[in-house]
Amino acid sequence: MENWSVEQVCNWLKQRNLGELVPKFREEEVSGAALLALNDRMVQQLVKKIGHQAVLMDLIKKYQQQKSGLESLTNCCETASQKFPEVISGKNLKSFFARYKTLQWTSSYSLPDFPYDVKCILAEKKCPDHSMRIRIIEFLQADMTKYLEGSLYPNSQQYNIVVNALLQAYPFLDEDGNGFLLWKRALKDRFKYVRRPIEDDEQVLRNKCKFGHRRGQTRKSSFAENKLDDVQGQVEEEPAQLKCSTMDLHVKWLNQEYMKTQRNWEEVDKRMNVTVEIRRKMISDKAPLKDILRLFPFLRCPYQLFREFQLLTHMDIYKKTVEILEIYSENILSLYVVRNNPINIMLQENLKQHTEEDVLKYLKMTAACLLLPEVFGDDSSLFAAVNEEVKAVTPVLEVKNPFNVNSCEFALYIEREELAQLDDCTMALAALVAAFHVFNIPCPKRIHRTLNFLESLVFEVRNPASLP
């Protein structure tokens, strides 16, 4: 961390849900060395929110303790080898250095020397294609196995360290904030692929027996039940946290809590966090949406949909959507291309009936939201069905009476079935964008320009898309 650049510090903040601090840290040029030198007074000047101050100081403190622990362990090794040479030997020595190597993982990890063709792609800052991704993952897997002295079972912390090192060295691989989980999942899958043909390896057999993998076992028919039965295999590196029985209990609790009118949202958040790996695995494996929602019904709640989006991207989608509509509403409504649109005509008629500033602002934001596809020349039926039946299979909004303050209704539909009821146009727009990412649904070409405009603003890309 001492040698980190300002940009690496900013990436580190984003990965720990402290993205709001990035502009200030860039402005003050806080490098890795400066970060570790911050005291309480400096943190208070840099960071406004007390919660962020506490989190940042705790992270710095943990790193410094970790570093001092590693140094004391090295000194302990030197002292012990001088005083008790017969103790630090043989199996004890091997165990000692295994623990020392684990601490080294935590302290710092150096990426392997990639082949020439991979280096060229990375040097040009090009997003690698599928075959090049596989090459990168193969070299990372081989390097991790070397550090693990031949073991094929890294733990979750070691996966995190390697992926973090990759994204800090090559930030463009983060893919607008989505990269961490994708690269980690790919690395895990590579280790499973390597383990699969090694049927007679002692460690593999021991782990398969321990986590329930037995030859000839009967598999259940339901895709969702299969996924629960396979949890052990997906999380072999985290046996203490995510055993199948534990996962089953989490899923059952979430289903029972969903049926209640008064829900324990704090506990819901915790259990959704614990089950995120299996949920993302199901989605990446193209599990039927109904099976995913049957196991994790809280994804029907806008709040949890936004939380899931934030877990994947470290972005507050609702907050960003409010900002977008507030900034762009007037510009959208002033464009010539929407002047004679039925939605704009309805807006003008309803504006005459109200004088309250808040109501007028709400009506204009609603109209701007619904007119976005028209602005970009996209197919509005793939964006919102206004007072009509939903026909699109991809995520789409159903909107009824959009300019009637007392009876307007917004709902998110996927595969022509209602996923969630929404309070207003802002929540509806945020839910629509989040649904494509959370459920890993490809964006239809006929709505691509509209969603590209929204996503470029949500993800704060350097050159965001602009209105025509």
XYZ file of C-alpha atoms in Angstrom:
468
model
C 0.000 0.000 0.000
C 2.905 2.392 0.685
C 3.791 2.470 -3.028
C 0.240 3.027 -4.315
C -0.473 5.915 -6.648
C -3.393 8.304 -6.098
C -5.445 6.354 -8.676
C -4.804 3.038 -6.891
C -5.950 4.595 -3.611
C -9.148 5.771 -5.368
C -9.811 2.270 -6.727
C -9.252 0.878 -3.230
C -11.845 3.319 -1.840
C -14.400 2.311 -4.502
C -13.983 -1.395 -3.678
C -14.825 -0.630 -0.052
C -17.995 1.356 -0.834
C -16.232 4.666 -0.132
C -16.576 5.999 -3.685
C -17.946 9.329 -2.407
C -14.473 10.148 -1.047
C -12.695 9.714 -4.405
C -13.017 13.349 -5.713
C -11.624 14.783 -2.476
C -8.743 12.265 -2.348
C -7.863 13.077 -5.980
C -7.991 16.814 -5.258
C -5.688 16.443 -2.235
C -3.420 13.930 -4.093
C -3.596 11.273 -1.366
C -1.210 8.487 -2.380
C -0.684 5.199 -0.516
C 2.074 6.653 1.666
C -0.057 9.709 2.458
C -3.045 7.499 3.268
C -1.101 5.550 5.887
C 0.203 8.800 7.385
C -3.273 10.284 7.951
C -4.163 11.102 11.549
C -7.581 11.748 13.105
C -7.482 15.504 12.389
C -6.542 15.005 8.727
C -9.305 12.428 8.238
C -11.862 14.843 9.702
C -10.748 17.507 7.204
C -10.868 15.104 4.259
C -14.080 13.260 5.103
C -17.338 14.929 6.130
C -19.457 11.966 7.232
C -18.643 10.467 10.640
C -19.493 6.969 9.415
C -16.979 7.251 6.563
C -14.367 8.643 8.965
C -14.778 5.620 11.242
C -14.604 3.112 8.379
C -11.514 4.731 6.848
C -9.611 4.930 10.137
C -10.511 1.292 10.895
C -9.185 0.131 7.498
C -5.919 2.055 7.959
C -5.533 0.716 11.495
C -6.098 -2.888 10.380
C -3.506 -2.585 7.619
C -0.931 -1.116 10.019
C -1.611 -3.884 12.558
C -1.292 -6.470 9.806
C 2.010 -5.003 8.710
C 3.426 -4.827 12.242
C 2.265 -8.418 12.832
C 4.172 -9.583 9.788
C 7.331 -7.762 10.921
C 7.079 -9.189 14.447
C 6.567 -12.677 13.007
C 9.772 -12.336 10.965
C 11.681 -11.146 14.047
C 10.172 -13.984 16.065
C 11.376 -16.483 13.457
C 14.934 -15.121 13.586
C 15.000 -15.088 17.399
C 13.445 -18.531 17.758
C 15.814 -20.088 15.236
C 18.764 -18.746 17.257
C 17.491 -19.786 20.692
C 15.600 -22.984 19.844
C 17.007 -24.488 16.639
C 15.507 -27.871 17.473
C 11.956 -26.414 17.672
C 11.944 -24.510 14.374
C 12.709 -27.530 12.227
C 11.062 -30.319 10.248
C 7.261 -30.220 10.276
C 7.189 -27.224 12.631
C 9.305 -25.255 10.190
C 7.010 -26.160 7.297
C 3.942 -25.137 9.323
C 5.631 -21.921 10.410
C 6.485 -20.847 6.879
C 3.015 -21.827 5.625
C 1.576 -19.336 8.118
C 4.257 -16.806 7.155
C 3.325 -17.177 3.467
C -0.346 -16.608 4.286
C 0.609 -13.324 5.942
C 2.658 -12.443 2.884
C -0.478 -12.875 0.753
C -2.255 -10.385 2.975
C 0.610 -7.885 3.024
C 1.419 -7.783 -0.693
C 0.962 -9.821 -3.818
C 2.919 -9.388 -7.051
C 1.249 -10.295 -10.320
C 3.014 -12.928 -12.460
C 5.100 -12.018 -15.490
C 2.479 -12.323 -18.224
C 3.436 -13.559 -21.738
C 4.395 -11.014 -24.382
C 1.030 -10.976 -26.209
C -0.850 -10.432 -22.940
C 1.544 -7.629 -21.970
C 0.917 -5.897 -25.303
C -2.864 -5.941 -24.814
C -2.561 -4.684 -21.236
C -0.047 -1.989 -22.217
C -2.463 -0.663 -24.836
C -5.224 -0.618 -22.201
C -7.506 -2.643 -24.429
C -10.292 -4.705 -22.924
C -9.224 -8.303 -23.653
C -11.420 -10.608 -25.702
C -12.615 -13.997 -24.447
C -9.499 -15.961 -25.418
C -7.185 -13.352 -23.884
C -9.212 -13.370 -20.657
C -8.704 -17.125 -20.452
C -4.942 -16.631 -20.900
C -4.826 -14.100 -18.054
C -6.878 -16.340 -15.762
C -4.686 -19.363 -16.559
C -1.533 -17.506 -15.556
C -3.132 -16.166 -12.364
C -4.299 -19.672 -11.430
C -0.826 -21.152 -12.060
C 0.798 -18.376 -10.021
C -1.616 -18.857 -7.097
C -0.965 -22.610 -7.137
C 2.762 -21.908 -6.931
C 2.264 -19.636 -3.904
C 0.003 -22.269 -2.325
C 2.736 -24.905 -2.762
C 0.639 -26.967 -5.147
C -2.699 -26.681 -3.343
C -5.786 -26.230 -5.550
C -7.961 -24.780 -2.780
C -7.331 -21.032 -2.255
C -9.476 -19.322 0.338
C -11.733 -16.351 -0.344
C -9.234 -13.834 1.032
C -6.549 -15.060 -1.369
C -8.935 -14.805 -4.338
C -9.758 -11.236 -3.276
C -6.087 -10.266 -2.966
C -5.186 -11.553 -6.427
C -8.176 -9.936 -8.164
C -7.582 -6.654 -6.322
C -3.933 -6.707 -7.434
C -5.020 -7.265 -11.046
C -7.557 -4.408 -11.025
C -5.213 -2.013 -9.243
C -2.471 -2.673 -11.795
C -4.911 -2.453 -14.746
C -7.946 -0.338 -13.693
C -9.483 -0.518 -17.196
C -10.209 -4.234 -16.543
C -12.734 -3.188 -13.895
C -15.308 -2.679 -16.673
C -17.234 0.260 -15.194
C -17.145 -1.206 -11.687
C -18.361 -4.693 -12.649
C -14.957 -6.334 -12.948
C -14.210 -7.581 -9.452
C -16.927 -10.241 -9.208
C -16.479 -11.313 -12.845
C -12.724 -11.862 -12.568
C -13.063 -13.555 -9.183
C -15.764 -15.881 -10.540
C -13.611 -16.714 -13.571
C -10.614 -17.474 -11.342
C -12.697 -19.766 -9.122
C -14.074 -21.553 -12.171
C -10.539 -22.083 -13.472
C -9.508 -23.790 -10.216
C -12.589 -26.017 -10.398
C -11.769 -26.883 -13.992
C -8.233 -27.899 -12.972
C -9.509 -29.934 -10.014
C -12.195 -31.783 -11.999
C -10.031 -34.417 -13.761
C -7.828 -35.085 -10.715
C -10.006 -37.823 -9.294
C -7.288 -39.628 -7.330
C -5.537 -36.671 -5.736
C -5.632 -37.077 -1.966
C -6.602 -33.474 -1.206
C -9.330 -33.420 -3.880
C -10.829 -36.691 -2.636
C -10.733 -35.482 0.956
C -12.525 -32.228 0.094
C -15.096 -33.971 -2.111
C -15.900 -36.343 0.722
C -16.003 -33.522 3.249
C -18.371 -31.347 1.191
C -20.717 -34.052 -0.056
C -19.390 -34.899 -3.542
C -19.921 -38.629 -3.978
C -19.882 -40.646 -7.144
C -23.239 -41.749 -8.392
C -25.301 -39.464 -6.189
C -28.808 -38.734 -7.513
C -29.385 -35.196 -8.701
C -32.710 -33.428 -8.170
C -34.733 -32.245 -11.130
C -35.298 -28.601 -10.293
C -32.570 -26.210 -11.437
C -32.866 -24.165 -8.241
C -32.652 -27.249 -6.013
C -29.634 -28.400 -8.002
C -27.936 -25.133 -7.241
C -28.542 -25.524 -3.531
C -27.239 -29.097 -3.598
C -24.105 -27.907 -5.409
C -23.310 -25.107 -2.980
C -20.511 -27.153 -1.415
C -18.703 -27.388 -4.730
C -19.060 -23.672 -5.462
C -17.650 -22.616 -2.105
C -15.072 -25.289 -1.313
C -12.675 -22.505 -0.314
C -15.123 -21.188 2.316
C -16.422 -24.330 4.060
C -16.927 -22.689 7.433
C -19.190 -19.934 6.083
C -21.208 -21.426 3.260
C -21.994 -25.070 3.924
C -25.013 -26.384 2.108
C -27.099 -26.726 5.253
C -26.282 -23.152 6.262
C -27.191 -21.838 2.826
C -30.455 -23.773 2.941
C -31.284 -22.118 6.272
C -30.583 -18.659 4.861
C -32.847 -19.272 1.854
C -35.668 -20.629 4.039
C -35.387 -17.684 6.417
C -35.506 -15.181 3.531
C -38.637 -16.832 2.126
C -40.363 -16.826 5.517
C -39.400 -13.211 6.209
C -40.657 -12.117 2.793
C -44.163 -13.279 3.725
C -44.253 -11.010 6.788
C -45.687 -7.501 6.782
C -43.124 -6.256 9.339
C -39.693 -7.346 8.095
C -36.324 -7.318 9.820
C -34.503 -5.388 7.097
C -31.155 -5.387 8.895
C -31.151 -9.191 9.025
C -32.408 -9.374 5.425
C -29.393 -7.299 4.328
C -26.992 -9.612 6.170
C -28.438 -12.796 4.715
C -28.582 -11.353 1.204
C -24.889 -10.489 1.566
C -24.038 -14.026 2.702
C -25.910 -15.620 -0.212
C -24.672 -13.279 -2.950
C -22.126 -15.782 -4.360
C -24.654 -18.564 -5.012
C -27.150 -16.020 -6.365
C -24.622 -14.581 -8.821
C -23.623 -18.109 -9.852
C -27.235 -18.998 -10.629
C -27.667 -15.836 -12.692
C -24.417 -16.333 -14.621
C -25.510 -19.934 -15.347
C -28.741 -18.593 -16.889
C -31.048 -20.102 -14.272
C -34.744 -19.421 -14.966
C -35.805 -16.117 -13.438
C -38.706 -17.756 -11.591
C -36.257 -20.109 -9.813
C -34.020 -17.223 -8.782
C -36.985 -15.245 -7.437
C -38.380 -18.308 -5.696
C -35.162 -18.701 -3.706
C -34.503 -14.960 -3.290
C -37.900 -13.201 -3.330
C -36.443 -9.992 -1.872
C -35.056 -9.180 -5.319
C -38.649 -8.132 -6.022
C -38.203 -5.252 -3.568
C -36.773 -2.100 -5.199
C -34.568 -1.468 -2.160
C -32.933 -4.899 -2.437
C -32.657 -4.611 -6.217
C -30.721 -1.358 -5.714
C -28.552 -2.988 -3.005
C -27.708 -5.865 -5.338
C -26.726 -3.351 -8.029
C -24.509 -1.567 -5.509
C -22.841 -4.843 -4.473
C -21.958 -5.447 -8.131
C -20.949 -1.931 -9.169
C -20.341 0.087 -5.942
C -22.771 2.689 -7.318
C -25.925 4.107 -5.715
C -28.275 3.738 -8.699
C -31.235 5.533 -7.099
C -29.194 8.574 -6.089
C -27.628 8.760 -9.560
C -31.028 8.512 -11.265
C -32.424 11.396 -9.194
C -29.441 13.523 -10.255
C -29.869 12.586 -13.935
C -33.559 13.497 -14.066
C -33.068 16.728 -12.136
C -30.239 17.857 -14.439
C -31.621 16.749 -17.806
C -35.425 17.111 -17.505
C -35.657 20.666 -18.805
C -33.217 19.962 -21.655
C -35.138 16.874 -22.768
C -38.490 18.676 -22.765
C -37.079 21.562 -24.796
C -35.879 19.353 -27.666
C -37.688 19.778 -30.963
C -37.971 16.008 -31.511
C -40.399 15.635 -28.555
C -42.434 18.794 -29.102
C -45.426 17.051 -30.714
C -45.098 13.780 -28.852
C -48.380 12.661 -27.132
C -46.608 12.418 -23.784
C -45.378 16.009 -24.035
C -48.851 17.169 -25.065
C -50.349 15.390 -22.015
C -47.717 17.037 -19.827
C -48.553 20.531 -21.059
C -52.268 19.980 -20.394
C -51.600 18.778 -16.847
C -49.131 21.563 -16.041
C -52.022 24.041 -16.417
C -53.936 22.300 -13.623
C -51.237 22.685 -10.935
C -49.334 25.534 -9.364
C -47.313 23.800 -6.651
C -43.613 23.821 -7.513
C -43.005 20.256 -6.286
C -45.867 18.861 -8.366
C -44.698 20.685 -11.500
C -41.163 19.352 -11.021
C -42.498 15.816 -10.547
C -44.622 15.999 -13.705
C -41.707 17.283 -15.791
C -39.353 14.553 -14.495
C -41.975 11.906 -15.303
C -42.360 13.204 -18.853
C -38.590 13.454 -19.362
C -38.182 9.866 -18.195
C -40.828 8.527 -20.600
C -39.539 10.610 -23.529
C -35.931 9.385 -23.341
C -36.316 6.670 -26.045
C -37.898 9.211 -28.390
C -34.932 11.532 -27.914
C -32.487 8.821 -29.005
C -34.701 7.385 -31.733
C -35.134 4.087 -29.860
C -38.156 1.789 -29.601
C -40.209 3.180 -26.708
C -42.168 -0.109 -26.377
C -38.963 -1.717 -25.067
C -38.679 1.029 -22.447
C -42.160 1.730 -21.102
C -45.739 0.714 -21.851
C -47.809 3.817 -21.075
C -51.457 2.921 -20.438
C -50.878 -0.208 -22.539
C -50.219 -3.908 -22.043
C -46.577 -4.916 -21.622
C -45.360 -6.915 -24.635
C -41.546 -6.916 -24.242
C -39.760 -9.873 -22.647
C -36.770 -7.822 -21.497
C -37.073 -5.447 -18.501
C -39.689 -2.786 -19.245
C -41.815 -0.339 -17.248
C -45.594 -0.426 -17.056
C -46.955 3.090 -16.478
C -50.588 3.963 -15.832
C -51.950 7.522 -15.581
C -48.425 9.018 -15.463
C -49.579 12.632 -14.913
C -52.348 11.963 -12.405
C -50.703 12.628 -9.053
C -53.322 10.635 -7.161
C -53.653 7.538 -9.359
C -50.372 7.116 -11.274
C -48.820 3.629 -11.111
C -45.347 2.377 -12.018
C -44.265 -1.275 -12.177
C -41.238 -3.169 -13.463
C -41.917 -6.178 -15.712
C -39.517 -8.926 -16.802
C -40.594 -11.742 -19.115
C -44.056 -10.130 -19.189
C -44.531 -10.708 -15.446
C -44.601 -8.023 -12.788
C -41.446 -7.954 -10.694
C -42.021 -4.906 -8.480
C -44.367 -1.993 -7.809
C -42.548 1.354 -7.835
C -43.305 4.671 -6.169
C -42.485 7.170 -8.918
C -40.667 7.744 -12.199
C -37.258 8.098 -10.512
C -37.512 4.754 -8.752
C -38.922 3.204 -11.932
C -36.025 4.403 -14.090
C -33.452 3.250 -11.503
C -35.117 -0.169 -11.258
C -35.130 -0.579 -15.040
C -31.392 0.101 -15.374
C -30.584 -2.036 -12.309
C -32.609 -5.016 -13.603
C -30.472 -5.376 -16.744
C -27.328 -5.600 -14.605
C -28.624 -7.578 -11.634
C -30.214 -10.298 -13.788
C -27.466 -10.148 -16.422
C -29.914 -9.499 -19.278
C -28.479 -8.345 -22.643
C -29.715 -4.959 -23.747
C -31.885 -5.037 -26.916
C -30.341 -3.116 -29.815
C -33.499 -1.069 -30.288
C -33.108 0.495 -26.823
C -29.307 0.467 -26.636
C -28.670 4.215 -27.114
C -31.073 5.173 -24.323
C -29.580 2.744 -21.811
C -26.053 3.626 -22.895
C -26.793 7.287 -22.117
C -28.133 6.425 -18.656
C -25.349 3.975 -17.805
C -22.594 6.362 -18.858
C -23.958 8.878 -16.329
C -24.570 6.296 -13.593
C -21.060 4.852 -13.891
C -19.442 8.290 -14.247
C -17.421 7.372 -17.346
C -14.902 9.964 -18.515
C -16.742 10.793 -21.735
C -20.442 10.217 -20.968
C -23.014 10.007 -23.741
C -24.859 13.248 -24.404
C -28.305 14.218 -25.619
C -28.614 14.512 -29.415
